[in-house]
């Protein structure tokens, strides 16, 4: 299983290298702007970092789905399915690699954001005045915003579980298309339509969840439901690959 996860990491390393280089460039532009107190450079650096975080993290999941499509519809990873590993292990390696990548990349950008913000606060005295002004304005309009550490962690894991749920839906849509519509001219479009149907169906299920008394309870319930859906989709996808799919 470890070898399979390493193999999946190797297949996606080029994208990660591109993301690292782009992040380093944006970080250098940001630091130059702060040190030289040039608003334009600082702004472009922040924009670059935000784009790297959003686009880079999103593409990690999208690339995983695209790789799955290539594995099943081309000879790219034909030998992968000839190894003495079950389809559940192969699929599990893809899911785990994607989840670990999201956690690592998310943690890196989170730490980088905290470090950059702290650096900017220390370097630019005017920022503290700006924050004081913002707090004063919030108090004047009676907006009391309190976010606990627990809510931050639950929100983070909630976002990751939701994203992983979408990725596993993508795997299932591709496997269904490759199993029952193999060789069709519009198999890619069929995969996308199946994916949309799955997402809509899950959205309907989530809309039936009861309202919880607290934010923490709401986030915890959402995470629990997402985890259950991920597990169910994983086993359904693995079963189809094991019993119905011809690679």
mmCIF file of N, CA, C and O in Angstrom, residues 107-208:
data_model
loop_
_atom_site.group_PDB
_atom_site.id
_atom_site.type_symbol
_atom_site.label_atom_id
_atom_site.label_comp_id
_atom_site.label_asym_id
_atom_site.label_seq_id
_atom_site.Cartn_x
_atom_site.Cartn_y
_atom_site.Cartn_z
ATOM 1 N N UNK A 107 -1.703 22.953 5.151
ATOM 2 C CA UNK A 107 -0.910 23.320 6.334
ATOM 3 C C UNK A 107 0.196 24.307 5.971
ATOM 4 O O UNK A 107 0.446 25.275 6.705
ATOM 5 N N UNK A 108 0.856 24.068 4.838
ATOM 6 C CA UNK A 108 1.942 24.960 4.400
ATOM 7 C C UNK A 108 1.419 26.368 4.148
ATOM 8 O O UNK A 108 1.996 27.360 4.619
ATOM 9 N N UNK A 109 0.318 26.474 3.423
ATOM 10 C CA UNK A 109 -0.239 27.801 3.140
ATOM 11 C C UNK A 109 -0.788 28.459 4.403
ATOM 12 O O UNK A 109 -0.730 29.692 4.546
ATOM 13 N N UNK A 110 -1.331 27.654 5.323
ATOM 14 C CA UNK A 110 -1.811 28.211 6.579
ATOM 15 C C UNK A 110 -0.672 28.798 7.405
ATOM 16 O O UNK A 110 -0.774 29.921 7.926
ATOM 17 N N UNK A 111 0.417 28.039 7.530
ATOM 18 C CA UNK A 111 1.594 28.511 8.266
ATOM 19 C C UNK A 111 2.197 29.730 7.593
ATOM 20 O O UNK A 111 2.589 30.705 8.251
ATOM 21 N N UNK A 112 2.249 29.689 6.257
ATOM 22 C CA UNK A 112 2.809 30.812 5.495
ATOM 23 C C UNK A 112 1.966 32.075 5.690
ATOM 24 O O UNK A 112 2.517 33.184 5.824
ATOM 25 N N UNK A 113 0.651 31.917 5.716
ATOM 26 C CA UNK A 113 -0.232 33.071 5.906
ATOM 27 C C UNK A 113 -0.015 33.705 7.280
ATOM 28 O O UNK A 113 0.057 34.936 7.405
ATOM 29 N N UNK A 114 0.093 32.860 8.308
ATOM 30 C CA UNK A 114 0.323 33.374 9.661
ATOM 31 C C UNK A 114 1.676 34.073 9.756
ATOM 32 O O UNK A 114 1.798 35.166 10.335
ATOM 33 N N UNK A 115 2.703 33.453 9.160
ATOM 34 C CA UNK A 115 4.049 34.026 9.197
ATOM 35 C C UNK A 115 4.096 35.359 8.442
ATOM 36 O O UNK A 115 4.682 36.340 8.926
ATOM 37 N N UNK A 116 3.473 35.413 7.267
ATOM 38 C CA UNK A 116 3.481 36.642 6.473
ATOM 39 C C UNK A 116 2.707 37.754 7.172
ATOM 40 O O UNK A 116 3.126 38.922 7.164
ATOM 41 N N UNK A 117 1.582 37.405 7.768
ATOM 42 C CA UNK A 117 0.787 38.402 8.476
ATOM 43 C C UNK A 117 1.571 38.957 9.667
ATOM 44 O O UNK A 117 1.598 40.178 9.897
ATOM 45 N N UNK A 118 2.219 38.072 10.414
ATOM 46 C CA UNK A 118 3.020 38.507 11.566
ATOM 47 C C UNK A 118 4.172 39.399 11.115
ATOM 48 O O UNK A 118 4.463 40.424 11.737
ATOM 49 N N UNK A 119 4.818 39.005 10.022
ATOM 50 C CA UNK A 119 5.937 39.785 9.487
ATOM 51 C C UNK A 119 5.471 41.171 9.057
ATOM 52 O O UNK A 119 6.151 42.182 9.305
ATOM 53 N N UNK A 120 4.297 41.222 8.434
ATOM 54 C CA UNK A 120 3.767 42.502 7.970
ATOM 55 C C UNK A 120 3.397 43.401 9.148
ATOM 56 O O UNK A 120 3.619 44.616 9.120
ATOM 57 N N UNK A 121 2.827 42.799 10.204
ATOM 58 C CA UNK A 121 2.458 43.567 11.392
ATOM 59 C C UNK A 121 3.700 44.164 12.053
ATOM 60 O O UNK A 121 3.714 45.328 12.469
ATOM 61 N N UNK A 122 4.761 43.377 12.145
ATOM 62 C CA UNK A 122 5.991 43.848 12.781
ATOM 63 C C UNK A 122 6.647 44.956 11.954
ATOM 64 O O UNK A 122 7.139 45.955 12.497
ATOM 65 N N UNK A 123 6.621 44.796 10.642
ATOM 66 C CA UNK A 123 7.316 45.744 9.768
ATOM 67 C C UNK A 123 6.533 47.031 9.559
ATOM 68 O O UNK A 123 7.109 48.127 9.531
ATOM 69 N N UNK A 124 5.230 46.912 9.397
ATOM 70 C CA UNK A 124 4.409 48.081 9.075
ATOM 71 C C UNK A 124 3.605 48.522 10.287
ATOM 72 O O UNK A 124 2.629 47.881 10.656
ATOM 73 N N UNK A 125 4.009 49.613 10.903
ATOM 74 C CA UNK A 125 3.312 50.095 12.093
ATOM 75 C C UNK A 125 1.886 50.519 11.768
ATOM 76 O O UNK A 125 0.985 50.436 12.611
ATOM 77 N N UNK A 126 1.674 51.001 10.552
ATOM 78 C CA UNK A 126 0.359 51.497 10.186
ATOM 79 C C UNK A 126 -0.703 50.418 10.156
ATOM 80 O O UNK A 126 -1.884 50.706 10.257
ATOM 81 N N UNK A 127 -0.291 49.159 10.046
ATOM 82 C CA UNK A 127 -1.261 48.071 9.986
ATOM 83 C C UNK A 127 -2.022 47.947 11.301
ATOM 84 O O UNK A 127 -3.211 47.660 11.322
ATOM 85 N N UNK A 128 -1.337 48.155 12.418
ATOM 86 C CA UNK A 128 -1.988 48.054 13.721
ATOM 87 C C UNK A 128 -3.088 49.110 13.842
ATOM 88 O O UNK A 128 -4.168 48.855 14.376
ATOM 89 N N UNK A 129 -2.822 50.314 13.337
ATOM 90 C CA UNK A 129 -3.827 51.361 13.360
ATOM 91 C C UNK A 129 -5.030 50.975 12.501
ATOM 92 O O UNK A 129 -6.181 51.240 12.855
ATOM 93 N N UNK A 130 -4.746 50.333 11.364
ATOM 94 C CA UNK A 130 -5.819 49.890 10.485
ATOM 95 C C UNK A 130 -6.695 48.849 11.167
ATOM 96 O O UNK A 130 -7.925 48.888 11.090
ATOM 97 N N UNK A 131 -6.073 47.901 11.869
ATOM 98 C CA UNK A 131 -6.818 46.874 12.587
ATOM 99 C C UNK A 131 -7.649 47.481 13.712
ATOM 100 O O UNK A 131 -8.791 47.078 13.947
ATOM 101 N N UNK A 132 -7.084 48.455 14.411
ATOM 102 C CA UNK A 132 -7.821 49.135 15.478
ATOM 103 C C UNK A 132 -9.043 49.852 14.909
ATOM 104 O O UNK A 132 -10.131 49.821 15.493
ATOM 105 N N UNK A 133 -8.852 50.472 13.745
ATOM 106 C CA UNK A 133 -9.959 51.168 13.099
ATOM 107 C C UNK A 133 -11.051 50.177 12.686
ATOM 108 O O UNK A 133 -12.255 50.458 12.856
ATOM 109 N N UNK A 134 -10.641 49.030 12.147
ATOM 110 C CA UNK A 134 -11.611 48.015 11.732
ATOM 111 C C UNK A 134 -12.401 47.492 12.927
ATOM 112 O O UNK A 134 -13.621 47.309 12.850
ATOM 113 N N UNK A 135 -11.716 47.250 14.042
ATOM 114 C CA UNK A 135 -12.397 46.784 15.246
ATOM 115 C C UNK A 135 -13.382 47.828 15.757
ATOM 116 O O UNK A 135 -14.486 47.506 16.209
ATOM 117 N N UNK A 136 -12.986 49.105 15.691
ATOM 118 C CA UNK A 136 -13.867 50.175 16.144
ATOM 119 C C UNK A 136 -15.128 50.241 15.291
ATOM 120 O O UNK A 136 -16.239 50.403 15.800
ATOM 121 N N UNK A 137 -14.961 50.094 13.968
ATOM 122 C CA UNK A 137 -16.111 50.126 13.072
ATOM 123 C C UNK A 137 -17.059 48.971 13.329
ATOM 124 O O UNK A 137 -18.278 49.124 13.296
ATOM 125 N N UNK A 138 -16.494 47.787 13.598
ATOM 126 C CA UNK A 138 -17.327 46.620 13.886
ATOM 127 C C UNK A 138 -18.138 46.819 15.166
ATOM 128 O O UNK A 138 -19.312 46.432 15.253
ATOM 129 N N UNK A 139 -17.505 47.441 16.151
ATOM 130 C CA UNK A 139 -18.217 47.700 17.409
ATOM 131 C C UNK A 139 -19.338 48.708 17.200
ATOM 132 O O UNK A 139 -20.407 48.600 17.798
ATOM 133 N N UNK A 140 -19.113 49.703 16.354
ATOM 134 C CA UNK A 140 -20.114 50.734 16.119
ATOM 135 C C UNK A 140 -21.364 50.175 15.444
ATOM 136 O O UNK A 140 -22.473 50.667 15.676
ATOM 137 N N UNK A 141 -21.189 49.171 14.613
ATOM 138 C CA UNK A 141 -22.353 48.581 13.936
ATOM 139 C C UNK A 141 -22.823 47.309 14.647
ATOM 140 O O UNK A 141 -23.573 46.510 14.101
ATOM 141 N N UNK A 142 -22.338 47.193 15.902
ATOM 142 C CA UNK A 142 -22.782 46.081 16.763
ATOM 143 C C UNK A 142 -22.537 44.710 16.154
ATOM 144 O O UNK A 142 -23.384 43.813 16.200
ATOM 145 N N UNK A 143 -21.405 44.537 15.517
ATOM 146 C CA UNK A 143 -21.043 43.229 14.963
ATOM 147 C C UNK A 143 -20.021 42.584 15.888
ATOM 148 O O UNK A 143 -18.870 43.008 15.936
ATOM 149 N N UNK A 144 -20.463 41.626 16.629
ATOM 150 C CA UNK A 144 -19.570 40.910 17.532
ATOM 151 C C UNK A 144 -19.193 39.590 16.891
ATOM 152 O O UNK A 144 -20.007 38.675 16.784
ATOM 153 N N UNK A 145 -17.974 39.512 16.418
ATOM 154 C CA UNK A 145 -17.504 38.314 15.725
ATOM 155 C C UNK A 145 -16.501 37.593 16.608
ATOM 156 O O UNK A 145 -15.434 38.128 16.918
ATOM 157 N N UNK A 146 -16.848 36.415 17.041
ATOM 158 C CA UNK A 146 -15.942 35.620 17.867
ATOM 159 C C UNK A 146 -15.766 34.259 17.226
ATOM 160 O O UNK A 146 -16.742 33.555 16.943
ATOM 161 N N UNK A 147 -14.550 33.900 16.972
ATOM 162 C CA UNK A 147 -14.236 32.603 16.356
ATOM 163 C C UNK A 147 -13.293 31.857 17.278
ATOM 164 O O UNK A 147 -12.204 32.336 17.602
ATOM 165 N N UNK A 148 -13.707 30.678 17.714
ATOM 166 C CA UNK A 148 -12.890 29.890 18.618
ATOM 167 C C UNK A 148 -11.913 29.023 17.829
ATOM 168 O O UNK A 148 -12.088 28.795 16.629
ATOM 169 N N UNK A 149 -10.896 28.550 18.534
ATOM 170 C CA UNK A 149 -9.916 27.673 17.903
ATOM 171 C C UNK A 149 -10.570 26.383 17.421
ATOM 172 O O UNK A 149 -10.228 25.850 16.359
ATOM 173 N N UNK A 150 -11.525 25.887 18.199
ATOM 174 C CA UNK A 150 -12.214 24.657 17.825
ATOM 175 C C UNK A 150 -12.994 24.842 16.529
ATOM 176 O O UNK A 150 -13.004 23.958 15.669
ATOM 177 N N UNK A 151 -13.628 26.009 16.369
ATOM 178 C CA UNK A 151 -14.374 26.279 15.142
ATOM 179 C C UNK A 151 -13.443 26.358 13.937
ATOM 180 O O UNK A 151 -13.806 25.926 12.836
ATOM 181 N N UNK A 152 -12.248 26.901 14.150
ATOM 182 C CA UNK A 152 -11.272 26.988 13.060
ATOM 183 C C UNK A 152 -10.876 25.597 12.589
ATOM 184 O O UNK A 152 -10.872 25.301 11.386
ATOM 185 N N UNK A 153 -10.544 24.703 13.541
ATOM 186 C CA UNK A 153 -10.135 23.340 13.184
ATOM 187 C C UNK A 153 -11.293 22.565 12.560
ATOM 188 O O UNK A 153 -11.109 21.853 11.569
ATOM 189 N N UNK A 154 -12.489 22.704 13.122
ATOM 190 C CA UNK A 154 -13.643 22.011 12.560
ATOM 191 C C UNK A 154 -13.961 22.535 11.162
ATOM 192 O O UNK A 154 -14.307 21.766 10.264
ATOM 193 N N UNK A 155 -13.824 23.852 10.984
ATOM 194 C CA UNK A 155 -14.048 24.422 9.660
ATOM 195 C C UNK A 155 -13.039 23.916 8.650
ATOM 196 O O UNK A 155 -13.386 23.623 7.496
ATOM 197 N N UNK A 156 -11.773 23.802 9.089
ATOM 198 C CA UNK A 156 -10.727 23.301 8.201
ATOM 199 C C UNK A 156 -11.000 21.860 7.789
ATOM 200 O O UNK A 156 -10.967 21.516 6.602
ATOM 201 N N UNK A 157 -11.286 21.002 8.772
ATOM 202 C CA UNK A 157 -11.554 19.598 8.462
ATOM 203 C C UNK A 157 -12.865 19.447 7.698
ATOM 204 O O UNK A 157 -13.006 18.529 6.882
ATOM 205 N N UNK A 158 -13.809 20.349 7.956
ATOM 206 C CA UNK A 158 -15.051 20.322 7.195
ATOM 207 C C UNK A 158 -14.805 20.615 5.728
ATOM 208 O O UNK A 158 -15.368 19.958 4.843
ATOM 209 N N UNK A 159 -13.948 21.606 5.454
ATOM 210 C CA UNK A 159 -13.617 21.948 4.067
ATOM 211 C C UNK A 159 -12.889 20.798 3.382
ATOM 212 O O UNK A 159 -13.174 20.461 2.228
ATOM 213 N N UNK A 160 -11.942 20.160 4.099
ATOM 214 C CA UNK A 160 -11.190 19.047 3.530
ATOM 215 C C UNK A 160 -12.106 17.857 3.259
ATOM 216 O O UNK A 160 -12.030 17.229 2.191
ATOM 217 N N UNK A 161 -12.994 17.555 4.213
ATOM 218 C CA UNK A 161 -13.897 16.417 4.027
ATOM 219 C C UNK A 161 -14.863 16.673 2.870
ATOM 220 O O UNK A 161 -15.173 15.752 2.100
ATOM 221 N N UNK A 162 -15.324 17.915 2.729
ATOM 222 C CA UNK A 162 -16.218 18.242 1.608
ATOM 223 C C UNK A 162 -15.493 18.097 0.275
ATOM 224 O O UNK A 162 -16.042 17.568 -0.698
ATOM 225 N N UNK A 163 -14.250 18.565 0.236
ATOM 226 C CA UNK A 163 -13.458 18.472 -0.996
ATOM 227 C C UNK A 163 -13.158 17.010 -1.335
ATOM 228 O O UNK A 163 -13.270 16.602 -2.495
ATOM 229 N N UNK A 164 -12.795 16.217 -0.319
ATOM 230 C CA UNK A 164 -12.522 14.801 -0.552
ATOM 231 C C UNK A 164 -13.780 14.066 -1.010
ATOM 232 O O UNK A 164 -13.722 13.145 -1.824
ATOM 233 N N UNK A 165 -14.918 14.497 -0.500
ATOM 234 C CA UNK A 165 -16.193 13.924 -0.926
ATOM 235 C C UNK A 165 -16.421 14.188 -2.415
ATOM 236 O O UNK A 165 -16.845 13.302 -3.173
ATOM 237 N N UNK A 166 -16.111 15.417 -2.853
ATOM 238 C CA UNK A 166 -16.249 15.754 -4.270
ATOM 239 C C UNK A 166 -15.283 14.938 -5.129
ATOM 240 O O UNK A 166 -15.640 14.501 -6.231
ATOM 241 N N UNK A 167 -14.073 14.725 -4.629
ATOM 242 C CA UNK A 167 -13.082 13.949 -5.384
ATOM 243 C C UNK A 167 -13.524 12.501 -5.553
ATOM 244 O O UNK A 167 -13.435 11.930 -6.648
ATOM 245 N N UNK A 168 -13.998 11.888 -4.463
ATOM 246 C CA UNK A 168 -14.451 10.494 -4.560
ATOM 247 C C UNK A 168 -15.674 10.382 -5.475
ATOM 248 O O UNK A 168 -15.852 9.373 -6.166
ATOM 249 N N UNK A 169 -16.507 11.407 -5.490
ATOM 250 C CA UNK A 169 -17.614 11.428 -6.453
ATOM 251 C C UNK A 169 -17.081 11.425 -7.878
ATOM 252 O O UNK A 169 -17.633 10.773 -8.768
ATOM 253 N N UNK A 170 -16.002 12.182 -8.090
ATOM 254 C CA UNK A 170 -15.377 12.197 -9.408
ATOM 255 C C UNK A 170 -14.839 10.831 -9.793
ATOM 256 O O UNK A 170 -14.989 10.391 -10.944
ATOM 257 N N UNK A 171 -14.210 10.129 -8.841
ATOM 258 C CA UNK A 171 -13.719 8.773 -9.096
ATOM 259 C C UNK A 171 -14.870 7.854 -9.508
ATOM 260 O O UNK A 171 -14.765 7.095 -10.474
ATOM 261 N N UNK A 172 -15.969 7.927 -8.754
ATOM 262 C CA UNK A 172 -17.111 7.062 -9.032
ATOM 263 C C UNK A 172 -17.698 7.347 -10.415
ATOM 264 O O UNK A 172 -18.014 6.421 -11.171
ATOM 265 N N UNK A 173 -17.817 8.633 -10.753
ATOM 266 C CA UNK A 173 -18.364 8.996 -12.066
ATOM 267 C C UNK A 173 -17.488 8.459 -13.192
ATOM 268 O O UNK A 173 -17.992 7.922 -14.189
ATOM 269 N N UNK A 174 -16.174 8.561 -13.035
ATOM 270 C CA UNK A 174 -15.252 8.085 -14.070
ATOM 271 C C UNK A 174 -15.308 6.567 -14.187
ATOM 272 O O UNK A 174 -15.297 6.010 -15.290
ATOM 273 N N UNK A 175 -15.373 5.880 -13.047
ATOM 274 C CA UNK A 175 -15.430 4.414 -13.064
ATOM 275 C C UNK A 175 -16.728 3.929 -13.705
ATOM 276 O O UNK A 175 -16.727 2.974 -14.496
ATOM 277 N N UNK A 176 -17.845 4.575 -13.390
ATOM 278 C CA UNK A 176 -19.123 4.199 -14.009
ATOM 279 C C UNK A 176 -19.056 4.400 -15.523
ATOM 280 O O UNK A 176 -19.484 3.538 -16.305
ATOM 281 N N UNK A 177 -18.506 5.541 -15.941
ATOM 282 C CA UNK A 177 -18.391 5.822 -17.373
ATOM 283 C C UNK A 177 -17.474 4.817 -18.067
ATOM 284 O O UNK A 177 -17.801 4.299 -19.143
ATOM 285 N N UNK A 178 -16.315 4.514 -17.435
ATOM 286 C CA UNK A 178 -15.356 3.580 -18.029
ATOM 287 C C UNK A 178 -15.896 2.154 -18.055
ATOM 288 O O UNK A 178 -15.504 1.346 -18.901
ATOM 289 N N UNK A 179 -16.808 1.850 -17.140
ATOM 290 C CA UNK A 179 -17.355 0.491 -17.052
ATOM 291 C C UNK A 179 -18.487 0.270 -18.048
ATOM 292 O O UNK A 179 -18.522 -0.743 -18.759
ATOM 293 N N UNK A 180 -19.412 1.217 -18.109
ATOM 294 C CA UNK A 180 -20.620 1.020 -18.904
ATOM 295 C C UNK A 180 -20.655 1.805 -20.211
ATOM 296 O O UNK A 180 -21.512 1.557 -21.060
ATOM 297 N N UNK A 181 -19.736 2.751 -20.370
ATOM 298 C CA UNK A 181 -19.730 3.559 -21.595
ATOM 299 C C UNK A 181 -18.343 3.600 -22.224
ATOM 300 O O UNK A 181 -17.971 4.588 -22.864
ATOM 301 N N UNK A 182 -17.563 2.549 -22.018
ATOM 302 C CA UNK A 182 -16.193 2.500 -22.543
ATOM 303 C C UNK A 182 -16.192 2.571 -24.062
ATOM 304 O O UNK A 182 -16.990 1.897 -24.730
ATOM 305 N N UNK A 183 -15.315 3.399 -24.603
ATOM 306 C CA UNK A 183 -15.191 3.514 -26.042
ATOM 307 C C UNK A 183 -16.198 4.430 -26.696
ATOM 308 O O UNK A 183 -16.125 4.666 -27.909
ATOM 309 N N UNK A 184 -17.145 4.957 -25.907
ATOM 310 C CA UNK A 184 -18.122 5.873 -26.487
ATOM 311 C C UNK A 184 -17.459 7.220 -26.805
ATOM 312 O O UNK A 184 -16.523 7.648 -26.132
ATOM 313 N N UNK A 185 -17.995 7.903 -27.790
ATOM 314 C CA UNK A 185 -17.398 9.142 -28.264
ATOM 315 C C UNK A 185 -17.435 10.233 -27.215
ATOM 316 O O UNK A 185 -16.498 11.011 -27.072
ATOM 317 N N UNK A 186 -18.504 10.299 -26.451
ATOM 318 C CA UNK A 186 -18.671 11.366 -25.467
ATOM 319 C C UNK A 186 -18.553 10.823 -24.037
ATOM 320 O O UNK A 186 -19.294 11.233 -23.140
ATOM 321 N N UNK A 187 -17.611 9.907 -23.824
ATOM 322 C CA UNK A 187 -17.455 9.310 -22.499
ATOM 323 C C UNK A 187 -17.050 10.354 -21.454
ATOM 324 O O UNK A 187 -17.473 10.280 -20.295
ATOM 325 N N UNK A 188 -16.234 11.340 -21.873
ATOM 326 C CA UNK A 188 -15.842 12.397 -20.942
ATOM 327 C C UNK A 188 -17.033 13.222 -20.489
ATOM 328 O O UNK A 188 -17.183 13.536 -19.304
ATOM 329 N N UNK A 189 -17.907 13.569 -21.441
ATOM 330 C CA UNK A 189 -19.118 14.321 -21.117
ATOM 331 C C UNK A 189 -20.054 13.496 -20.239
ATOM 332 O O UNK A 189 -20.672 14.031 -19.304
ATOM 333 N N UNK A 190 -20.118 12.198 -20.521
ATOM 334 C CA UNK A 190 -20.958 11.307 -19.714
ATOM 335 C C UNK A 190 -20.445 11.276 -18.266
ATOM 336 O O UNK A 190 -21.236 11.331 -17.314
ATOM 337 N N UNK A 191 -19.131 11.199 -18.100
ATOM 338 C CA UNK A 191 -18.542 11.218 -16.750
ATOM 339 C C UNK A 191 -18.929 12.490 -16.011
ATOM 340 O O UNK A 191 -19.296 12.453 -14.829
ATOM 341 N N UNK A 192 -18.848 13.619 -16.721
ATOM 342 C CA UNK A 192 -19.178 14.900 -16.103
ATOM 343 C C UNK A 192 -20.642 14.953 -15.687
ATOM 344 O O UNK A 192 -20.974 15.425 -14.584
ATOM 345 N N UNK A 193 -21.533 14.455 -16.559
ATOM 346 C CA UNK A 193 -22.964 14.460 -16.236
ATOM 347 C C UNK A 193 -23.270 13.550 -15.048
ATOM 348 O O UNK A 193 -24.088 13.901 -14.185
ATOM 349 N N UNK A 194 -22.622 12.406 -14.997
ATOM 350 C CA UNK A 194 -22.800 11.504 -13.857
ATOM 351 C C UNK A 194 -22.335 12.180 -12.582
ATOM 352 O O UNK A 194 -22.974 12.092 -11.525
ATOM 353 N N UNK A 195 -21.196 12.882 -12.673
ATOM 354 C CA UNK A 195 -20.657 13.599 -11.522
ATOM 355 C C UNK A 195 -21.646 14.658 -11.029
ATOM 356 O O UNK A 195 -21.893 14.779 -9.821
ATOM 357 N N UNK A 196 -22.241 15.404 -11.948
ATOM 358 C CA UNK A 196 -23.219 16.435 -11.577
ATOM 359 C C UNK A 196 -24.414 15.806 -10.863
ATOM 360 O O UNK A 196 -24.897 16.320 -9.844
ATOM 361 N N UNK A 197 -24.886 14.678 -11.381
ATOM 362 C CA UNK A 197 -26.021 13.981 -10.760
ATOM 363 C C UNK A 197 -25.665 13.542 -9.337
ATOM 364 O O UNK A 197 -26.472 13.702 -8.405
ATOM 365 N N UNK A 198 -24.455 13.006 -9.153
ATOM 366 C CA UNK A 198 -24.026 12.562 -7.827
ATOM 367 C C UNK A 198 -23.944 13.734 -6.851
ATOM 368 O O UNK A 198 -24.380 13.626 -5.695
ATOM 369 N N UNK A 199 -23.381 14.839 -7.304
ATOM 370 C CA UNK A 199 -23.250 16.022 -6.440
ATOM 371 C C UNK A 199 -24.624 16.567 -6.051
ATOM 372 O O UNK A 199 -24.862 16.921 -4.892
ATOM 373 N N UNK A 200 -25.545 16.625 -7.022
ATOM 374 C CA UNK A 200 -26.900 17.118 -6.739
ATOM 375 C C UNK A 200 -27.600 16.201 -5.738
ATOM 376 O O UNK A 200 -28.265 16.666 -4.794
ATOM 377 N N UNK A 201 -27.438 14.880 -5.927
ATOM 378 C CA UNK A 201 -28.067 13.908 -5.020
ATOM 379 C C UNK A 201 -27.539 14.075 -3.598
ATOM 380 O O UNK A 201 -28.313 14.063 -2.622
ATOM 381 N N UNK A 202 -26.221 14.247 -3.467
ATOM 382 C CA UNK A 202 -25.652 14.440 -2.139
ATOM 383 C C UNK A 202 -26.090 15.768 -1.540
ATOM 384 O O UNK A 202 -26.295 15.878 -0.321
ATOM 385 N N UNK A 203 -26.228 16.790 -2.389
ATOM 386 C CA UNK A 203 -26.715 18.081 -1.902
ATOM 387 C C UNK A 203 -28.120 17.961 -1.328
ATOM 388 O O UNK A 203 -28.434 18.586 -0.302
ATOM 389 N N UNK A 204 -28.947 17.165 -1.980
ATOM 390 C CA UNK A 204 -30.304 16.933 -1.466
ATOM 391 C C UNK A 204 -30.259 16.230 -0.109
ATOM 392 O O UNK A 204 -31.036 16.560 0.796
ATOM 393 N N UNK A 205 -29.353 15.269 0.025
ATOM 394 C CA UNK A 205 -29.216 14.549 1.300
ATOM 395 C C UNK A 205 -28.770 15.503 2.401
ATOM 396 O O UNK A 205 -29.316 15.496 3.514
ATOM 397 N N UNK A 206 -27.779 16.343 2.102
ATOM 398 C CA UNK A 206 -27.278 17.298 3.095
ATOM 399 C C UNK A 206 -28.346 18.302 3.500
ATOM 400 O O UNK A 206 -28.369 18.771 4.648
ATOM 401 N N UNK A 207 -29.243 18.645 2.569
ATOM 402 C CA UNK A 207 -30.302 19.603 2.889
ATOM 403 C C UNK A 207 -31.320 19.042 3.873
ATOM 404 O O UNK A 207 -32.081 19.799 4.486
ATOM 405 N N UNK A 208 -31.333 17.720 4.027
ATOM 406 C CA UNK A 208 -32.273 17.075 4.952
ATOM 407 C C UNK A 208 -31.732 16.986 6.373
ATOM 408 O O UNK A 208 -32.457 16.570 7.282
#
